[in-house]
XYZ file of C-alpha atoms in Angstrom:
216
model
C -14.903 5.064 -12.241
C -14.590 7.508 -9.565
C -12.732 7.016 -6.109
C -14.475 3.242 -4.453
C -13.048 4.443 -0.877
C -10.637 7.110 0.914
C -10.525 8.006 4.236
C -8.132 10.275 5.817
C -6.215 10.299 9.084
C -5.983 13.734 9.194
C -5.234 16.481 7.860
C -2.716 16.325 5.722
C -3.188 12.591 4.882
C -4.971 9.991 3.190
C -5.414 6.790 1.516
C -8.353 6.514 -1.553
C -9.301 2.806 -3.511
C -9.403 3.167 -7.142
C -11.319 -0.234 -8.687
C -9.667 -0.489 -11.808
C -13.221 -1.118 -14.162
C -11.667 0.808 -16.856
C -9.776 -1.103 -20.069
C -6.290 0.506 -20.289
C -6.648 3.214 -22.890
C -9.764 4.803 -21.229
C -6.801 5.142 -18.409
C -4.296 6.065 -20.474
C -6.060 8.871 -21.698
C -5.873 10.818 -17.645
C -2.728 10.905 -17.307
C -0.061 12.875 -18.907
C 3.621 10.920 -19.276
C 7.007 11.859 -20.640
C 9.089 9.771 -23.338
C 10.460 7.474 -20.084
C 7.254 6.552 -19.077
C 5.658 5.682 -22.446
C 8.217 3.782 -23.271
C 7.868 1.970 -20.142
C 3.848 1.744 -20.505
C 4.241 -0.406 -23.876
C 6.542 -2.374 -22.201
C 4.273 -3.807 -19.886
C 1.491 -3.115 -21.727
C -0.431 -6.263 -21.543
C -2.359 -7.960 -17.700
C -3.184 -6.832 -14.906
C 0.663 -5.116 -14.612
C -0.728 -2.926 -16.878
C -3.466 -2.305 -15.835
C -2.348 -1.476 -12.514
C 0.426 0.455 -12.620
C -2.563 3.053 -15.005
C -4.853 3.068 -12.266
C -2.092 4.117 -9.664
C -0.824 6.936 -11.239
C -5.084 7.956 -12.278
C -5.867 7.666 -8.955
C -2.556 9.690 -7.337
C -4.019 12.582 -10.381
C -7.438 12.605 -8.751
C -5.739 13.076 -4.662
C -3.782 15.798 -5.712
C -6.055 16.929 -8.034
C -4.189 18.375 -10.696
C -4.135 17.984 -14.087
C -0.400 18.904 -14.544
C 2.261 16.297 -15.155
C 3.858 14.499 -11.924
C 6.949 13.375 -11.869
C 6.740 9.927 -10.178
C 9.668 7.756 -9.772
C 11.333 5.318 -7.817
C 13.921 5.244 -5.218
C 16.885 2.798 -5.053
C 14.926 1.379 -2.845
C 12.148 0.635 -4.986
C 10.257 3.936 -2.884
C 7.407 6.348 -5.168
C 8.045 9.590 -4.941
C 6.942 12.540 -5.933
C 9.961 15.166 -7.601
C 8.381 18.646 -7.586
C 5.301 18.218 -5.613
C 5.723 17.994 -1.277
C 3.749 14.383 -0.815
C 5.180 11.800 0.879
C 3.471 8.781 -1.372
C 2.834 4.883 -1.063
C 1.234 2.674 -4.054
C 0.033 -0.596 -4.236
C -2.502 -2.591 -5.881
C -4.238 -6.162 -5.801
C -6.377 -7.552 -8.724
C -9.380 -5.225 -9.636
C -8.263 -2.081 -6.879
C -5.389 0.403 -7.156
C -4.657 1.560 -3.564
C -2.604 4.992 -3.230
C -1.636 6.815 0.235
C -0.033 10.876 0.135
C 0.638 12.789 3.221
C 2.016 16.789 3.320
C 4.546 15.949 6.752
C 5.075 12.531 7.017
C 6.892 9.337 5.217
C 3.387 6.501 4.406
C 3.482 2.960 3.864
C -0.036 0.736 2.492
C -0.415 -1.545 0.718
C -3.553 -3.584 -0.421
C -4.104 -7.529 -0.663
C -7.263 -9.479 -1.742
C -7.532 -12.249 0.173
C -7.245 -15.780 -0.321
C -6.824 -18.954 1.540
C -2.994 -19.446 0.716
C -2.050 -17.053 3.370
C -2.329 -19.811 5.664
C 0.752 -21.999 3.824
C 3.477 -19.445 4.008
C 1.836 -17.945 7.886
C 5.069 -19.069 9.509
C 7.587 -17.703 6.820
C 6.622 -13.651 7.906
C 5.069 -14.105 11.292
C 7.305 -15.663 14.728
C 5.901 -17.868 16.374
C 4.966 -15.551 19.252
C 2.747 -13.636 16.879
C 1.040 -16.657 15.409
C 0.144 -17.388 19.183
C -2.429 -14.720 18.966
C -4.248 -15.497 15.384
C -8.070 -16.402 16.464
C -8.838 -19.482 14.604
C -12.302 -17.509 14.129
C -11.341 -14.771 11.629
C -7.183 -16.800 10.902
C -7.632 -15.965 7.291
C -8.656 -12.366 7.580
C -6.049 -11.657 10.572
C -2.925 -13.853 9.032
C -3.562 -10.997 5.732
C -3.758 -8.422 8.665
C -0.785 -9.121 9.792
C 0.768 -8.957 6.364
C -0.716 -5.760 5.161
C 0.546 -4.463 8.613
C 4.283 -5.257 7.459
C 4.357 -4.633 4.188
C 2.852 -0.687 4.609
C 6.203 -1.054 7.468
C 8.698 -1.956 5.158
C 6.724 0.905 1.987
C 6.468 3.776 5.227
C 10.795 2.573 5.948
C 11.338 2.596 2.699
C 14.792 0.640 2.741
C 16.021 -3.028 1.335
C 16.693 -5.671 3.484
C 14.571 -5.269 6.395
C 12.651 -9.006 7.181
C 9.485 -9.549 8.298
C 9.594 -11.798 10.070
C 13.409 -11.077 11.766
C 12.856 -7.369 11.875
C 9.286 -6.473 11.757
C 7.198 -7.868 15.242
C 3.306 -7.006 15.734
C 2.239 -7.212 19.533
C -0.802 -8.978 19.892
C -3.823 -7.877 18.680
C -7.953 -9.228 18.126
C -9.048 -9.195 14.454
C -12.263 -6.512 13.603
C -13.044 -5.451 10.485
C -10.745 -2.543 10.821
C -8.461 -2.127 13.829
C -5.309 -0.467 14.872
C -2.419 -2.536 15.709
C 1.740 -1.492 17.428
C 4.127 -2.957 15.018
C 7.647 -2.363 15.832
C 10.993 -2.225 12.676
C 14.099 -2.726 14.984
C 16.441 -3.469 12.935
C 20.396 -3.041 13.958
C 20.486 0.948 15.192
C 16.976 1.355 13.799
C 13.852 1.035 16.557
C 11.062 2.133 15.219
C 7.695 1.903 17.049
C 4.275 2.891 14.329
C 0.519 2.476 15.675
C -0.824 0.903 11.715
C -3.823 0.814 10.041
C -6.181 -1.829 8.801
C -9.460 -2.532 7.285
C -10.432 -5.120 5.605
C -13.249 -3.760 2.574
C -15.081 -6.312 0.060
C -12.673 -9.684 0.006
C -9.118 -7.520 0.811
C -7.098 -6.190 3.283
C -5.504 -2.814 3.268
C -2.544 -2.336 5.899
C -1.284 2.172 6.455
C 0.571 4.047 8.422
C 2.027 7.133 8.585
C 5.830 7.310 9.506
C 7.170 9.451 12.325
C 9.444 12.848 11.098
C 12.471 11.603 11.854
C 12.533 8.661 9.112
């Protein structure tokens, strides 16, 4: 399967989606892995988690356009990074899709989620009353997912643990369309960062994506 969707944000930043239709063996053959990574893959060699890990790495290779080994690691906060290539990266996955965002200059964050009714039951756990107040009943489920993906993208872009979706990330009011931008503020302790976050409904999935600031 080729890249299903690709969007360029600027000359240095883009994201893409990969629909995972291959078997794990087919994805595995497209990768170069070291011994530690091979052991990790063998450890998760069942189910969607296996396919998601492989799918995001295959997509990363396609976006970086390289046949060389990619040393992709995770820092102490769980944020992925490249050891020897000059890119910031963010990875996400949900059911049949993998998502990757890259940038040469800025930290990035991306999240993809399949849209399901269950989000309504947990909305009050990640949105403040002032945020719930602007949710439109006509597109309630989609807008709630947009809010979740926006906050997840900001969280991944900032790349630090102990950030609360409810208490530390505030979304400014917005009207839902199938693709748009929202303003979100990360405010925690001495940190106060304004983000402009994009969101996109793709089939029955919602994607949130953000390019961070140079000072992060």
